[in-house]
Coordinates of C-alpha atoms and ligand atoms in Angstrom, one line a residue:
M1 CA 334.6 -139.2 -61.9
P2 CA 331.7 -139.5 -59.4
P3 CA 328.8 -137.0 -59.8
I4 CA 329.3 -133.7 -58.0
P5 CA 326.4 -132.9 -55.5
I6 CA 325.1 -129.5 -56.4
V7 CA 323.2 -127.8 -53.6
K8 CA 322.4 -124.4 -55.1
A9 CA 322.6 -122.4 -58.3
K10 CA 322.3 -118.7 -59.1
G11 CA 322.8 -116.9 -62.4
T12 CA 325.6 -118.7 -64.3
L13 CA 327.0 -120.3 -61.1
L14 CA 326.5 -123.8 -59.7
F15 CA 327.4 -124.3 -56.0
S16 CA 328.6 -127.7 -54.9
E17 CA 328.2 -129.4 -51.5
D18 CA 331.9 -129.0 -50.8
G19 CA 331.8 -125.2 -51.2
Q20 CA 333.1 -125.0 -54.8
E21 CA 331.5 -122.8 -57.5
Y22 CA 331.4 -123.5 -61.2
I23 CA 330.4 -121.3 -64.1
D24 CA 327.9 -123.3 -66.1
A25 CA 329.4 -122.6 -69.5
I26 CA 327.0 -125.0 -71.3
S27 CA 323.8 -123.9 -69.8
S28 CA 323.2 -127.3 -68.1
W29 CA 322.8 -129.1 -71.4
W30 CA 321.7 -126.0 -73.3
V31 CA 318.5 -125.3 -71.3
T32 CA 319.3 -122.4 -69.0
L33 CA 318.7 -119.0 -70.7
H34 CA 318.5 -116.3 -68.1
G35 CA 320.5 -117.9 -65.4
H36 CA 319.7 -120.4 -62.7
A37 CA 317.0 -119.8 -60.0
H38 CA 315.9 -116.7 -61.8
P39 CA 313.8 -114.6 -59.3
Y40 CA 311.1 -113.6 -61.9
I41 CA 310.5 -117.1 -63.1
A42 CA 310.5 -118.4 -59.5
E43 CA 308.0 -115.8 -58.4
Q44 CA 305.6 -116.6 -61.3
L45 CA 306.0 -120.3 -60.5
Y46 CA 305.2 -119.8 -56.8
R47 CA 302.1 -117.8 -57.7
Q48 CA 300.9 -120.5 -60.2
A49 CA 301.7 -123.3 -57.7
Q50 CA 299.2 -121.8 -55.3
T51 CA 296.6 -121.4 -58.0
L52 CA 296.6 -124.4 -60.3
E53 CA 299.5 -126.9 -60.3
Q54 CA 298.1 -129.5 -62.6
V55 CA 294.9 -130.5 -64.4
I56 CA 294.1 -133.2 -67.0
F57 CA 294.5 -131.5 -70.4
A58 CA 291.7 -133.5 -72.1
G59 CA 288.3 -131.9 -71.8
F60 CA 289.9 -129.1 -69.7
T61 CA 292.1 -126.2 -70.6
H62 CA 293.7 -123.4 -68.6
E63 CA 295.0 -119.9 -69.0
P64 CA 298.8 -120.6 -68.9
A65 CA 298.5 -123.1 -71.8
V66 CA 296.3 -120.8 -73.9
S67 CA 298.3 -117.7 -73.2
L68 CA 301.6 -119.5 -74.0
A69 CA 300.2 -120.8 -77.3
E70 CA 298.9 -117.3 -78.2
K71 CA 302.3 -115.6 -77.4
L72 CA 304.5 -118.3 -79.0
L73 CA 302.7 -118.8 -82.3
P74 CA 303.3 -115.4 -83.8
L75 CA 307.0 -115.6 -82.9
L76 CA 307.6 -118.9 -84.7
P77 CA 309.0 -119.0 -88.2
G78 CA 306.4 -120.0 -90.8
N79 CA 302.7 -119.7 -90.4
M80 CA 302.2 -121.8 -87.3
A81 CA 298.6 -122.3 -86.3
R82 CA 298.4 -124.8 -83.5
I83 CA 300.5 -125.9 -80.5
F84 CA 300.6 -129.5 -79.1
Y85 CA 302.2 -129.8 -75.7
S86 CA 304.3 -132.6 -74.4
D87 CA 307.1 -133.1 -71.8
N88 CA 310.6 -132.7 -73.4
G89 CA 312.6 -132.5 -76.5
S90 CA 312.3 -136.2 -77.4
T91 CA 308.6 -136.2 -77.0
S92 CA 308.3 -133.0 -79.1
T93 CA 310.1 -134.8 -82.0
E94 CA 308.2 -138.0 -81.4
V95 CA 304.9 -136.1 -81.6
A96 CA 306.1 -134.3 -84.8
L97 CA 306.9 -137.6 -86.5
K98 CA 303.6 -139.1 -85.6
M99 CA 301.8 -136.0 -86.7
A100 CA 303.5 -136.0 -90.1
I101 CA 303.0 -139.7 -90.7
Q102 CA 299.3 -139.6 -89.7
F103 CA 298.9 -136.5 -91.8
W104 CA 299.4 -138.7 -94.9
W105 CA 297.5 -141.6 -93.4
N106 CA 294.4 -139.4 -92.8
K107 CA 294.6 -138.3 -96.4
G108 CA 294.6 -142.0 -97.5
A109 CA 298.1 -141.8 -98.8
T110 CA 299.5 -144.7 -96.7
K111 CA 302.5 -145.3 -99.1
R112 CA 303.9 -141.9 -98.1
N113 CA 305.4 -143.1 -94.9
K114 CA 309.2 -142.7 -95.2
I115 CA 311.2 -140.2 -93.2
V116 CA 314.3 -138.3 -94.4
A117 CA 316.8 -137.2 -91.8
F118 CA 320.4 -136.0 -91.8
N119 CA 323.5 -138.0 -91.1
N120 CA 325.0 -136.9 -87.8
S121 CA 321.5 -135.9 -86.5
Y122 CA 320.2 -136.2 -83.0
H123 CA 316.5 -135.8 -82.2
G124 CA 316.2 -137.5 -78.8
D125 CA 316.2 -140.8 -76.9
T126 CA 312.8 -142.3 -77.4
F127 CA 312.3 -144.9 -80.1
G128 CA 310.9 -142.7 -82.9
A129 CA 313.4 -140.0 -82.1
M130 CA 316.3 -142.5 -82.0
S131 CA 315.1 -143.9 -85.4
V132 CA 315.5 -140.5 -87.1
S133 CA 318.8 -139.9 -85.3
D134 CA 322.1 -141.0 -86.8
R135 CA 323.1 -144.5 -85.8
S136 CA 325.7 -144.0 -83.1
V137 CA 326.8 -145.2 -79.7
F138 CA 323.5 -143.8 -78.4
T139 CA 321.5 -146.2 -80.6
L140 CA 323.8 -149.2 -81.0
A141 CA 322.0 -151.6 -78.7
F142 CA 318.6 -150.9 -80.4
T143 CA 319.6 -150.9 -84.1
D144 CA 317.2 -153.7 -85.2
K145 CA 314.3 -152.1 -83.3
L146 CA 314.6 -148.7 -85.1
F147 CA 312.5 -147.9 -88.2
E148 CA 314.1 -147.4 -91.6
V149 CA 315.0 -143.8 -92.5
I150 CA 316.6 -142.3 -95.6
F151 CA 319.7 -140.6 -94.2
I152 CA 321.3 -137.9 -96.3
D153 CA 324.3 -135.6 -95.7
T154 CA 323.8 -132.0 -94.6
P155 CA 324.0 -129.9 -97.8
A156 CA 327.3 -128.5 -99.0
T157 CA 328.2 -126.9 -102.4
D158 CA 329.6 -130.2 -103.7
N159 CA 326.6 -132.5 -102.8
I160 CA 323.5 -130.3 -103.1
Q161 CA 322.6 -131.4 -106.6
E162 CA 323.0 -135.1 -105.6
L163 CA 320.8 -134.6 -102.5
I164 CA 318.1 -132.9 -104.6
K165 CA 318.2 -135.8 -107.1
T166 CA 317.8 -138.4 -104.3
I167 CA 314.8 -136.5 -102.9
E168 CA 313.2 -136.2 -106.3
Q169 CA 313.6 -139.9 -107.0
E170 CA 312.1 -141.0 -103.6
A171 CA 309.5 -138.2 -103.2
S172 CA 306.4 -140.2 -103.8
T173 CA 307.1 -142.4 -100.7
I174 CA 308.4 -139.7 -98.4
A175 CA 306.2 -138.4 -95.6
A176 CA 308.5 -136.0 -93.9
F177 CA 311.9 -134.5 -93.5
I178 CA 313.3 -133.7 -90.0
Y179 CA 316.3 -131.4 -89.5
E180 CA 318.1 -129.4 -86.9
P181 CA 318.3 -126.0 -88.7
L182 CA 321.9 -124.8 -89.2
V183 CA 323.4 -126.5 -86.1
Q184 CA 323.4 -130.2 -85.4
G185 CA 323.6 -130.3 -81.6
A186 CA 324.5 -133.6 -80.0
G187 CA 326.1 -134.7 -83.3
G188 CA 329.0 -132.3 -82.4
L189 CA 327.7 -128.8 -82.9
K190 CA 328.3 -129.1 -86.6
M191 CA 327.1 -126.1 -88.6
Y192 CA 325.9 -125.8 -92.2
E193 CA 324.8 -123.0 -94.6
P194 CA 321.3 -121.5 -94.6
L195 CA 321.3 -120.9 -98.4
L196 CA 322.0 -124.6 -99.1
L197 CA 319.4 -125.8 -96.6
D198 CA 316.9 -123.4 -98.3
Q199 CA 317.6 -125.1 -101.6
L200 CA 317.0 -128.5 -100.1
L201 CA 313.8 -127.4 -98.3
K202 CA 312.6 -125.9 -101.5
T203 CA 312.8 -129.3 -103.2
M204 CA 311.1 -130.9 -100.2
K205 CA 308.3 -128.4 -100.4
A206 CA 307.9 -128.7 -104.1
H207 CA 307.0 -132.4 -103.4
N208 CA 304.7 -131.6 -100.5
I209 CA 307.1 -133.4 -98.0
V210 CA 306.2 -132.3 -94.5
C211 CA 309.2 -130.3 -93.2
I212 CA 309.9 -130.7 -89.4
A213 CA 312.3 -128.1 -87.9
D214 CA 313.8 -129.5 -84.7
E215 CA 314.6 -126.3 -82.9
V216 CA 314.9 -128.0 -79.5
M217 CA 318.5 -126.7 -79.2
T218 CA 318.6 -123.8 -81.6
G219 CA 315.4 -122.1 -80.4
F220 CA 315.0 -119.1 -78.1
G221 CA 318.0 -117.0 -79.2
R222 CA 320.8 -119.6 -79.2
T223 CA 321.9 -118.9 -82.8
G224 CA 321.6 -115.1 -82.4
K225 CA 318.1 -114.9 -83.7
L226 CA 315.0 -115.9 -81.8
F227 CA 314.8 -119.1 -84.0
A228 CA 317.3 -120.6 -86.4
G229 CA 314.5 -120.7 -89.0
E230 CA 314.7 -116.9 -89.2
Y231 CA 318.0 -117.3 -91.2
L232 CA 316.0 -119.3 -93.8
S233 CA 313.5 -118.3 -96.5
E234 CA 311.8 -121.7 -96.6
K235 CA 309.6 -122.3 -93.6
P236 CA 308.8 -125.6 -91.8
D237 CA 305.3 -127.2 -91.5
I238 CA 306.1 -128.4 -88.0
I239 CA 308.5 -127.0 -85.3
C240 CA 309.8 -128.8 -82.2
L241 CA 310.7 -126.9 -79.1
S242 CA 311.9 -127.7 -75.6
K243 CA 315.1 -126.9 -73.6
G244 CA 315.1 -123.0 -73.5
L245 CA 311.3 -123.0 -73.8
T246 CA 310.9 -122.7 -70.0
G247 CA 314.3 -120.9 -69.6
G248 CA 315.5 -124.3 -68.4
T249 CA 313.3 -124.3 -65.3
M250 CA 310.8 -127.0 -66.0
A251 CA 310.4 -129.9 -68.5
L252 CA 308.1 -129.0 -71.3
G253 CA 307.9 -129.8 -75.0
V254 CA 306.0 -128.0 -77.8
T255 CA 305.2 -129.3 -81.3
A256 CA 303.7 -126.5 -83.4
C257 CA 302.1 -127.1 -86.8
N258 CA 300.6 -125.0 -89.6
Q259 CA 297.0 -125.0 -90.7
K260 CA 297.6 -127.5 -93.5
I261 CA 298.7 -130.2 -91.0
Y262 CA 295.9 -129.4 -88.5
D263 CA 293.2 -129.5 -91.2
A264 CA 294.1 -133.2 -92.0
Y265 CA 292.9 -134.1 -88.6
L266 CA 289.6 -132.1 -88.7
S267 CA 287.0 -134.8 -89.3
D268 CA 284.0 -136.6 -87.8
D269 CA 285.8 -139.8 -88.4
K270 CA 287.2 -140.7 -84.9
L271 CA 290.1 -142.7 -86.5
K272 CA 291.5 -139.5 -87.8
T273 CA 292.1 -138.3 -84.2
F274 CA 295.7 -137.6 -83.2
F275 CA 295.8 -140.2 -80.3
H276 CA 298.7 -138.8 -78.3
G277 CA 298.8 -137.4 -74.8
H278 CA 300.9 -137.5 -71.6
S279 CA 299.8 -137.2 -68.0
F280 CA 301.6 -133.9 -67.7
T281 CA 300.6 -132.5 -71.1
A282 CA 300.5 -128.7 -70.8
N283 CA 301.3 -128.7 -67.1
P284 CA 300.3 -125.3 -65.8
L285 CA 303.6 -124.8 -63.9
A286 CA 305.7 -125.6 -66.9
C287 CA 303.5 -123.3 -69.1
T288 CA 303.9 -120.5 -66.5
A289 CA 307.7 -121.0 -66.5
A290 CA 307.7 -120.8 -70.3
L291 CA 305.6 -117.6 -70.2
A292 CA 307.9 -116.0 -67.7
S293 CA 311.0 -117.0 -69.7
L294 CA 309.5 -115.7 -72.9
H295 CA 308.8 -112.4 -71.2
L296 CA 312.4 -112.1 -70.2
L297 CA 313.7 -113.2 -73.6
L298 CA 311.8 -110.5 -75.4
Q299 CA 313.3 -107.7 -73.2
N300 CA 315.8 -105.5 -74.9
E301 CA 318.3 -106.3 -72.2
T302 CA 318.3 -110.0 -73.2
K303 CA 318.6 -109.2 -76.9
Q304 CA 321.6 -107.0 -76.0
S305 CA 323.1 -109.9 -74.0
I306 CA 322.7 -112.3 -76.9
A307 CA 324.5 -109.8 -79.2
R308 CA 327.2 -109.2 -76.6
I309 CA 327.9 -113.0 -76.2
T310 CA 328.0 -113.2 -80.0
R311 CA 330.6 -110.5 -80.1
L312 CA 332.6 -112.1 -77.3
N313 CA 332.5 -115.4 -79.2
K314 CA 333.8 -113.7 -82.3
I315 CA 336.8 -112.2 -80.5
F316 CA 337.5 -115.5 -78.8
S317 CA 337.3 -117.3 -82.1
E318 CA 340.0 -115.0 -83.5
E319 CA 342.3 -115.9 -80.6
L320 CA 341.6 -119.6 -80.9
M321 CA 342.4 -119.5 -84.6
Q322 CA 346.0 -118.6 -83.7
L323 CA 346.3 -121.9 -81.7
K324 CA 347.8 -125.1 -83.1
G325 CA 345.9 -128.3 -82.6
I326 CA 342.4 -127.1 -83.0
K327 CA 340.3 -127.4 -86.2
N328 CA 336.9 -126.6 -87.6
L329 CA 336.3 -123.5 -85.5
R330 CA 332.8 -122.3 -86.0
Q331 CA 330.4 -119.9 -84.3
L332 CA 326.8 -118.9 -84.6
G333 CA 325.3 -116.5 -82.1
T334 CA 325.9 -117.7 -78.5
I335 CA 327.4 -121.1 -79.7
L336 CA 331.1 -121.5 -80.3
A337 CA 332.6 -124.9 -81.1
F338 CA 335.8 -126.4 -82.4
E339 CA 337.5 -129.8 -82.5
I340 CA 340.8 -130.9 -80.9
S341 CA 342.7 -132.4 -83.8
S342 CA 344.6 -135.0 -81.8
G343 CA 342.6 -138.1 -80.9
K344 CA 339.6 -139.8 -82.4
D345 CA 336.6 -137.8 -83.6
E346 CA 334.1 -139.7 -81.5
Y347 CA 331.8 -139.4 -78.6
L348 CA 333.7 -141.8 -76.4
N349 CA 337.0 -140.0 -76.9
N350 CA 338.6 -139.7 -73.4
I351 CA 339.7 -136.1 -74.1
S352 CA 336.2 -134.9 -73.1
A353 CA 336.5 -136.2 -69.5
T354 CA 340.1 -134.8 -69.3
I355 CA 338.9 -131.3 -70.3
T356 CA 335.9 -131.4 -68.0
S357 CA 338.0 -132.4 -65.1
K358 CA 340.7 -129.8 -65.7
M359 CA 338.1 -127.0 -66.3
L360 CA 336.2 -127.9 -63.1
K361 CA 339.5 -127.4 -61.1
K362 CA 339.5 -123.9 -62.6
G363 CA 335.9 -123.2 -61.6
V364 CA 334.3 -123.7 -65.0
Y365 CA 331.9 -126.4 -66.2
L366 CA 332.3 -127.6 -69.8
R367 CA 331.3 -131.0 -71.2
P368 CA 332.9 -131.6 -74.6
L369 CA 331.2 -134.0 -77.0
G370 CA 334.1 -136.3 -77.7
N371 CA 336.8 -134.1 -79.1
T372 CA 334.3 -131.3 -79.9
V373 CA 334.8 -128.5 -77.3
Y374 CA 332.0 -125.9 -77.2
L375 CA 330.7 -122.9 -75.2
M376 CA 326.9 -122.2 -74.9
P377 CA 326.6 -120.1 -71.8
P378 CA 323.4 -118.7 -70.2
Y379 CA 322.6 -115.2 -71.6
C380 CA 323.3 -113.6 -68.2
I381 CA 327.0 -114.5 -68.3
T382 CA 329.0 -111.4 -67.4
D383 CA 332.1 -110.2 -69.4
L384 CA 334.2 -111.1 -66.4
E385 CA 332.8 -114.6 -66.2
Y386 CA 333.3 -115.0 -69.9
E387 CA 336.9 -113.9 -69.5
K388 CA 337.3 -116.5 -66.7
V389 CA 336.0 -119.3 -69.0
K390 CA 338.3 -118.1 -71.8
I391 CA 341.4 -118.1 -69.6
A392 CA 340.6 -121.4 -68.1
L393 CA 340.0 -123.0 -71.6
L394 CA 343.2 -121.5 -73.1
E395 CA 345.3 -122.8 -70.1
T396 CA 343.6 -126.2 -70.4
L397 CA 344.2 -126.4 -74.1
E398 CA 347.9 -125.5 -73.6
N399 CA 348.3 -128.4 -71.2
I400 CA 346.7 -131.2 -73.2
Ligands
LIG1 C1 318.0 -131.0 -81.5 C2 317.5 -131.8 -80.3 N1 316.3 -132.5 -80.4 C3 315.9 -133.3 -79.4 C4 316.6 -133.4 -78.2 C5 316.1 -134.2 -77.1 O1 315.7 -133.4 -76.1 P1 315.4 -134.0 -74.6 O2 316.8 -134.3 -74.1 O3 314.8 -132.9 -73.8 O4 314.6 -135.2 -74.7 C6 317.8 -132.7 -78.1 C7 318.6 -132.9 -76.9 O5 319.8 -132.6 -76.8 C8 318.3 -131.9 -79.2 O6 319.5 -131.3 -79.1

């Protein structure tokens, strides 16, 4: 199917060149929170663009970057102390991995350099991020260029003891553990239990393993709470954010760390510097968009919308449960996912393209991951629009 030229977007709607409109039921790859072309974010961006559009972020600083850090830090799970800016989700995880590895290097513990990650994980498309992501069609061509990682299953009641044992055995060589808390995004919106993750994190922390929460997808209300980490008692040392950070308006990445990590870099020894920076690090426009999005996110109205979508998802889940041919129905906050039981459980499964095309004809944009169908709408979706998505999906499921 050739790409569809989109000329305009407003709220949940995408408008194409040929006059069609589509409800963006997956928030344009999970980034759009408050709706497309939001007037408040646009206004703030316009004002900032006339004031300061970009400045090198080495030796200089600016108000949007400082203000964003000050507003974001107290909202994050754990005692986050510092913010490091980059450009997107992949760079936020890349930065986190480098930060954790150099943390041990700066302490002279160079043997603590292994990373633990989950099977089925996805942390981005750059080389470090690919290395800690499950080996899949995304990484196939690069297998021998990726660094070695200890991959473990996500915790379940029947494997938690075994996982804890593996970590305890390898602990002295492990630098960090990276995880998508509670929902594995690109791996197929797979969900797992907070209590079990807490047990695993507790073991990691007992061995001083640096815990990196990749909240690139789960952050900013997606799971029903501001951050998925709020469902957990054990807090991370480092958090990665992007996607909804700017409400989906501009590309921006954040890697936040606690004081313990930061302190390992405080030294007169120049070799202990964290040598990482991008041309557009802390771009003032992107930081302004993030500030505007955060302002909207913290409004009662937005919190109510997140709760409303959660309720709509619950009702829809009950209806879907009555259908034959779907399995592993799961829901957390604004995310609803299930698998179609016929066909192969893989990303290249043709069923995805079939569903996308049938749904587009009904005015809804969905993009299943292989045979995993999911909804993740912007928070501004109306009850009526949600109903339209629901009817379109039920009709489509009936016909495949
Ligand atoms: C959990 C997670 N981490 C990292 C990334 C990479 O983000 P980006 O596409 O902005 O590089 C994604 C993207 O889907 C993600 O879901």
